[in-house]
XYZ file of C-alpha atoms in Angstrom:
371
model
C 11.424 -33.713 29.881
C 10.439 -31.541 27.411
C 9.578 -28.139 29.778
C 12.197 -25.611 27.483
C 9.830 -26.711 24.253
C 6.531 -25.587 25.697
C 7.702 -22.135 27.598
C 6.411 -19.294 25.268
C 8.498 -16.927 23.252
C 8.648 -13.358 22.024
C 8.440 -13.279 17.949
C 8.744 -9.428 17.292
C 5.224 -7.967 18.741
C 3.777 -11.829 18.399
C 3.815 -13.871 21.823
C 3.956 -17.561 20.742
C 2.776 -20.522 22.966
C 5.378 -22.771 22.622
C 8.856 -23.315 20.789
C 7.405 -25.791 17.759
C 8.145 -24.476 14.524
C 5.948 -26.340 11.588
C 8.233 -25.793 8.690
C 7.477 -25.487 5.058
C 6.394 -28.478 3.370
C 5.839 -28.626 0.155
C 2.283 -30.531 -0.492
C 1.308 -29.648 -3.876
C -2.357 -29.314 -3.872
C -3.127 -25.873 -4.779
C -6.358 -25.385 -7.110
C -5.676 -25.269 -10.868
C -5.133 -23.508 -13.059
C -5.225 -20.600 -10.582
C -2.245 -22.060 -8.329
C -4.578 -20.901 -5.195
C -4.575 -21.882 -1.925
C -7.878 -23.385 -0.796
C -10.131 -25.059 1.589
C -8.557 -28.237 2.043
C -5.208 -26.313 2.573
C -7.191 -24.388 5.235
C -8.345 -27.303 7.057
C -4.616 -29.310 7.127
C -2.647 -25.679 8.177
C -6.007 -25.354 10.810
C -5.634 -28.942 12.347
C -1.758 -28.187 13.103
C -2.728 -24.178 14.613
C -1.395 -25.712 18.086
C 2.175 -25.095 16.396
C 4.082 -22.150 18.437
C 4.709 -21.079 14.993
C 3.489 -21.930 11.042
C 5.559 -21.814 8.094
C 3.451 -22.368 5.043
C 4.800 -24.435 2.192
C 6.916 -23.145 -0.139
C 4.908 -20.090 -1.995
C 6.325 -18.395 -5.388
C 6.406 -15.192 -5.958
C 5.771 -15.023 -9.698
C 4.549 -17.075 -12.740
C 8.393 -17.673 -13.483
C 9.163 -18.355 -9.440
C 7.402 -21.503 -10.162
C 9.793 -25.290 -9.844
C 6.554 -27.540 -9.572
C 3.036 -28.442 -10.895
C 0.970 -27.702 -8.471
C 2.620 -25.147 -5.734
C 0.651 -22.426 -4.652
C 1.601 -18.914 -5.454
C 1.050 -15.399 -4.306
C 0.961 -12.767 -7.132
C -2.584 -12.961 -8.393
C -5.749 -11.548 -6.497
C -7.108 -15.404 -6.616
C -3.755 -16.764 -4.519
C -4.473 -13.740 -1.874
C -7.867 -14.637 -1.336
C -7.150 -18.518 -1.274
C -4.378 -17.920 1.429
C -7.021 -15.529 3.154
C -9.187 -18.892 3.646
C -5.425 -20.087 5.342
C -5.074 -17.492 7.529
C -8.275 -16.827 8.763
C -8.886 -20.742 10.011
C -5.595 -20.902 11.610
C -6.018 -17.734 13.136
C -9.358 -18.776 14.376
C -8.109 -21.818 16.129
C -5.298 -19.127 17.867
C -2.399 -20.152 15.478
C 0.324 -18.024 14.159
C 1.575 -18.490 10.356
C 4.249 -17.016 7.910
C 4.170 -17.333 4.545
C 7.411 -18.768 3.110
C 8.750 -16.297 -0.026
C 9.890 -18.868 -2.693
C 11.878 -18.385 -6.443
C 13.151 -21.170 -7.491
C 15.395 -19.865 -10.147
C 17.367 -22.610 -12.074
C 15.208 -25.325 -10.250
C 12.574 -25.180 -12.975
C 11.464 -26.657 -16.073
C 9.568 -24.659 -19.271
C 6.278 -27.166 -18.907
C 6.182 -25.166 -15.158
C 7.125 -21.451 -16.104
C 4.617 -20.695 -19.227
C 7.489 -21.953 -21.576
C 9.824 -19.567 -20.471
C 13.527 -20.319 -20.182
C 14.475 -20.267 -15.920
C 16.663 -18.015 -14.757
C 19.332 -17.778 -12.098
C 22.422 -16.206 -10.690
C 24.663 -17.373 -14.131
C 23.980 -19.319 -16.858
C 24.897 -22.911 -15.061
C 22.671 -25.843 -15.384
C 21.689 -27.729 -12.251
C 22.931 -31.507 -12.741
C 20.786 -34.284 -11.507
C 18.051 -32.315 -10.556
C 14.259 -33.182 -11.703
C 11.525 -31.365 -11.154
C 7.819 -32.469 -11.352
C 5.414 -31.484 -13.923
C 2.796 -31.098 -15.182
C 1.849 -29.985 -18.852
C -1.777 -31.105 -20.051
C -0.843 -33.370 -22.327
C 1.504 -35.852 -20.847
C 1.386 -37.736 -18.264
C 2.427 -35.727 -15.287
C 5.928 -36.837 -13.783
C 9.481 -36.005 -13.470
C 12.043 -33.711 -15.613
C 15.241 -32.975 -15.622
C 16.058 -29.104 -15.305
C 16.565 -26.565 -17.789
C 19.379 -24.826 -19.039
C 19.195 -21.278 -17.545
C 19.948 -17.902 -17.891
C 22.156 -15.264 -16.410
C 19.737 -13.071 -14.864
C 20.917 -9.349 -16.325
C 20.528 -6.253 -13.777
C 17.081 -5.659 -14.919
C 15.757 -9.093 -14.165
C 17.666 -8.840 -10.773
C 15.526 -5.283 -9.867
C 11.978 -6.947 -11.475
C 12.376 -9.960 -8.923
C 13.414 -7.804 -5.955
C 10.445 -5.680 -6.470
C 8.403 -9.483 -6.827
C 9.550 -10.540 -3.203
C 8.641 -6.892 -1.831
C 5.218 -7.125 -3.341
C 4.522 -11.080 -2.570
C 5.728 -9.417 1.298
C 2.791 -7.274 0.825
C 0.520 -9.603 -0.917
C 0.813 -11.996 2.626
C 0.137 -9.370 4.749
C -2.758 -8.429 3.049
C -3.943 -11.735 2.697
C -3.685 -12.335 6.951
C -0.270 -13.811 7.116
C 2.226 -12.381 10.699
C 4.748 -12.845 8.754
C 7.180 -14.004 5.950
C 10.169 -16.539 5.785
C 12.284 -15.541 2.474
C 13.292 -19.220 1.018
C 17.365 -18.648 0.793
C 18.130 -22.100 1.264
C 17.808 -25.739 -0.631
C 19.341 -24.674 -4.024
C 16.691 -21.874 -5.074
C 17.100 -18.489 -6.541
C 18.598 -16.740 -3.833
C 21.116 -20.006 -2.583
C 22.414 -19.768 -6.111
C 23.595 -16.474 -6.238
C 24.944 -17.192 -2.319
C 26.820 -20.508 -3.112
C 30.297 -20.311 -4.445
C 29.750 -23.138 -7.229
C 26.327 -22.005 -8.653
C 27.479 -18.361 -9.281
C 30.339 -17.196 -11.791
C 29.143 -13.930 -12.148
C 31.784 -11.458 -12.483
C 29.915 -8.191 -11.745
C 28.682 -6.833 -8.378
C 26.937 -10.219 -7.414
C 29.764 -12.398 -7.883
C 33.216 -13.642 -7.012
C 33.526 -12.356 -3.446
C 31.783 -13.359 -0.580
C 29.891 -9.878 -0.041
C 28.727 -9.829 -4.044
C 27.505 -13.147 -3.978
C 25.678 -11.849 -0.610
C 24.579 -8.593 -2.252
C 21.083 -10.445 -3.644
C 20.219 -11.633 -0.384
C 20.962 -8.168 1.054
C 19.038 -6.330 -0.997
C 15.705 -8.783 -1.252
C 15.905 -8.573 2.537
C 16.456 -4.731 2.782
C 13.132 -4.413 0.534
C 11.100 -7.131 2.523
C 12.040 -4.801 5.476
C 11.254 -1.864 3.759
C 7.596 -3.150 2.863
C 6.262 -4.859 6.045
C 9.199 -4.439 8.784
C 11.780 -6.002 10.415
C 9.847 -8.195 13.118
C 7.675 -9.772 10.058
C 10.302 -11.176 7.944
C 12.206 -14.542 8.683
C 14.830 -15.838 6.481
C 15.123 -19.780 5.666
C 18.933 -20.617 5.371
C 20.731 -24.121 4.524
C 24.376 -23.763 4.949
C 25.871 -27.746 4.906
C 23.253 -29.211 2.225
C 23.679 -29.804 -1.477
C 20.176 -29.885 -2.613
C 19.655 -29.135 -5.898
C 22.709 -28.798 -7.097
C 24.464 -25.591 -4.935
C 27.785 -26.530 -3.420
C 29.767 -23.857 -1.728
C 33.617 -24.101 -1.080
C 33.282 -22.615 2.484
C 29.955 -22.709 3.497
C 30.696 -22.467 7.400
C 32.777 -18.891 6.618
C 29.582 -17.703 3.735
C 26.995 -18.373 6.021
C 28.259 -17.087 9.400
C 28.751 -13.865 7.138
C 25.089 -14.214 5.638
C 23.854 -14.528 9.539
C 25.652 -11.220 10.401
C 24.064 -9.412 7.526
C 20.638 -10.456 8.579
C 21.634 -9.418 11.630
C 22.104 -5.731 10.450
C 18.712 -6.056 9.102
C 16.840 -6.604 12.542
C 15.086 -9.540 10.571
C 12.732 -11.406 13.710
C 14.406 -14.737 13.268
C 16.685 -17.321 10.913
C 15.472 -20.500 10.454
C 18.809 -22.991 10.016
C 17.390 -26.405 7.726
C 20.095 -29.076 8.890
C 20.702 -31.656 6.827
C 18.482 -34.389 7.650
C 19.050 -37.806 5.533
C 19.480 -40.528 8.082
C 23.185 -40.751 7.950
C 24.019 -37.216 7.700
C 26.867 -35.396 9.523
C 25.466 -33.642 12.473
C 26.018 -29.504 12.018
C 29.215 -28.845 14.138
C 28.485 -27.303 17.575
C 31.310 -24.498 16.914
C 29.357 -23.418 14.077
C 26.011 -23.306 15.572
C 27.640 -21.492 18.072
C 28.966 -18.593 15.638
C 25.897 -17.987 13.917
C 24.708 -17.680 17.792
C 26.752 -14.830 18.135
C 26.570 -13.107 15.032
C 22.610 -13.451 15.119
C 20.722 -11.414 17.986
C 17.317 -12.529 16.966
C 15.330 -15.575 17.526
C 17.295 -19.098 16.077
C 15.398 -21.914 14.719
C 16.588 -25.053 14.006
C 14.898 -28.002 11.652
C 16.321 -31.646 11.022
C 15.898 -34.922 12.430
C 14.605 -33.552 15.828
C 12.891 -35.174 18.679
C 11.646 -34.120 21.695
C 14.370 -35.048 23.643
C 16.933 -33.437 21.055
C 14.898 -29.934 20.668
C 14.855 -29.697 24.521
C 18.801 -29.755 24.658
C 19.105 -27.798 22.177
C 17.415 -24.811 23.450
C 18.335 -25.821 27.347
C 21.914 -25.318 25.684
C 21.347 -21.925 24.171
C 22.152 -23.302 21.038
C 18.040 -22.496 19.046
C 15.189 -20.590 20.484
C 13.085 -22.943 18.660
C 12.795 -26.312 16.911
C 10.996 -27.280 13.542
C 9.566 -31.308 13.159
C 8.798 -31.314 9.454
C 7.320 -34.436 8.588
C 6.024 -35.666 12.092
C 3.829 -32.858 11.301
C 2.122 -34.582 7.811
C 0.621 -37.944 10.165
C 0.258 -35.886 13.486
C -1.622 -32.652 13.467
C -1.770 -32.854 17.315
C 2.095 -33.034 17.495
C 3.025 -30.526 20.508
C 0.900 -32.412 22.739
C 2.493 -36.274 21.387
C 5.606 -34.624 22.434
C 4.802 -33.174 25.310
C 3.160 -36.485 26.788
C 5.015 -38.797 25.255
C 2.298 -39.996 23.075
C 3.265 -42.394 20.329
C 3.748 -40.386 17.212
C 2.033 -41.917 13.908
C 3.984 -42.513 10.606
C 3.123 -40.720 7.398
C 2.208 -42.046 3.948
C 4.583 -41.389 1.687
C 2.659 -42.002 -1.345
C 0.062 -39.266 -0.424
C 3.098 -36.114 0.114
C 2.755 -34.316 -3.126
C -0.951 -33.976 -4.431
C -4.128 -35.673 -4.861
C -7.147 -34.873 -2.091
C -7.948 -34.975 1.386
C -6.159 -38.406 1.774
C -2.765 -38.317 3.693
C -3.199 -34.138 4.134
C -6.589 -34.397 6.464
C -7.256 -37.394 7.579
C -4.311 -38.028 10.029
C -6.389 -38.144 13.563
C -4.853 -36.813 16.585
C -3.821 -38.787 19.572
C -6.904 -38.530 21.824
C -9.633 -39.622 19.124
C -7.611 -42.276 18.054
C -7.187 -43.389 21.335
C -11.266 -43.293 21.941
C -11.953 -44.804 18.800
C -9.600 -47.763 20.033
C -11.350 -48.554 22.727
């Protein structure tokens, strides 16, 4: 039974159909050399509009936001009107979509910021962490990460006013929304995580400094577009790209009480999802229950079966399925009939063409086709 997924849900002024969250995937197949979304994007975020909710792929904010060849931005006139092609075809097919907010900070390489060095919370290099690039004259591939850094105060008020003006950019470009990226080892995870932040002014050492970033990228997100538009993207028990924190179950039960204050429309928890992970302990999905009165969403190693208990127990209010999404564009109704669900190509993830991004059939015309 999975009758708790499909009963609709109040997202600020938006009434969604269903509790399926389609969370951000990275794809990397925005046009060059303008980093614009385009038609084939359109088409793949189109074919998936029967989502309760869309979270685009990871967008940045700036030239210097940038961690891979190939990720769509939204800072130029050319990445608005690309992501207007987005927005108007999933709207058309009755969808509702966010754009996800993304710096990556430290996570970066020269070859993928104009030559630039990155910059992050302090001046701490990520370790075993590549990134992908893409320069023009070698063969694209993987790098290891720069050196950054230490943003100075300036640099922290230039990208603050970057995230309230990408906020604006998506609205104007169609989007109902925006999910700020604070999770997976990007810009805003470093200053939150105990290990990737030794500043020793008023956005490090304690607990509320190395929140103040967050708090104040949030409070001018708010400012811009309003509460019931803005979602935040947390990862409290991962590692990825580097950020360890020493308490993460105290930092980010904190971090869910100051989004609270904020009135943001929903947090979006990304569980860790490797096949032998630790599950997230009940207690502590339970805490960030009470310290967050808006709508919870939970994404990692879901099925039907698992997303149903989980909001039958009060636990989310909805449930992302990341990459059941890539190979089945029809996935709420798989799920909700118990439909075999088709495995992606992991080859085709991260750029090329139309191959592994749009031609995944759904259920019922591969089903006629069979026949």
């Amino acid at each position: 039974m999975t009758d708790a997924l499909f009963q609709p849900i109040q997202l600020g002024k938006l009434t969604l159909n269903n509790r399926i969250v389609m969370p951000p995937m990275t794809r990397s197949r925005a046009s060059q050399p303008d980093d614009a979304a385009n038609d084939l994007m359109a088409t793949y975020y189109a074919q998936r509009a029967s989502a309760g909710l869309i979270v685009t792929e990871g967008t940045q904010i700036s030239p210097m936001g940038k961690g891979y060849a190939w990720t769509p931005g939204i800072y130029s006139e050319a990445q608005i009107a690309g992501w207007k092609k987005v927005t108007e075809a999933v709207h058309a097919k009755d969808g509702t979509i966010f754009a996800q907010l993304w710096h990556v900070g430290r996570v970066t390489h020269p070859d993928n910021i104009d030559g630039e060095q990155p910059i992050s919370s302090s001046a701490i290099q990520a370790e075993n962490v590549k990134v992908f690039v893409d320069n023009g004259t070698d063969e694209p591939g993987f790098v290891d990460v720069a050196q950054p850094r230490e943003m100075t105060h300036d640099d922290i008020k230039l990208v603050i006013e970057q995230y309230r003006q990408a906020a604006l950019n998506a609205i104007e470009a169609g989007f109902d929304g925006i999910e700020l990226h604070a999770a997976n080892g990007y810009l805003i995870n470093q200053f939150i995580d105990s290990e990737s932040n030794n500043r020793t002014d008023e956005y490090g050492g304690c607990l509320e400094n190395r929140l103040r970033f967050l708090d104040e990228v949030v409070s001018a997100m708010v400012d811009a577009i309003g509460a019931d538009r803005v979602g935040v993207r947390l990862a409290p028990l991962t590692t990825l790209n580097g950020t360890v924190d020493s308490d993460p179950i105290n930092t980010y039960t904190a971090a869910a009480a100051l989004l609270n204050k904020h009135k943001i429309v929903y947090l979006h928890i990304a569980e860790v999802d490797w096949d032998d992970a630790p599950d997230t302990p009940v207690s502590f999905k339970q805490g960030l229950r009470d310290a967050f009165d808006g709508v919870l969403i939970y994404a990692g190693r879901y099925n039907g079966e698992k997303a149903q208990q989980a909001i039958s127990q009060g636990l989310a209010d909805m449930i992302g399925f990341g990459r059941p999404f890539v190979a089945n564009p029809d996935l709420p109704t798989r799920i909700k009939h118990g439909y075999p669900l088709a495995a992606h190509v992991p080859e085709t993830l991260f750029g090329g063409g139309e191959q592994g991004l749009i031609d995944y059939p759904n259920y019922t015309s591969q089903a006629n086709a069979e026949q």
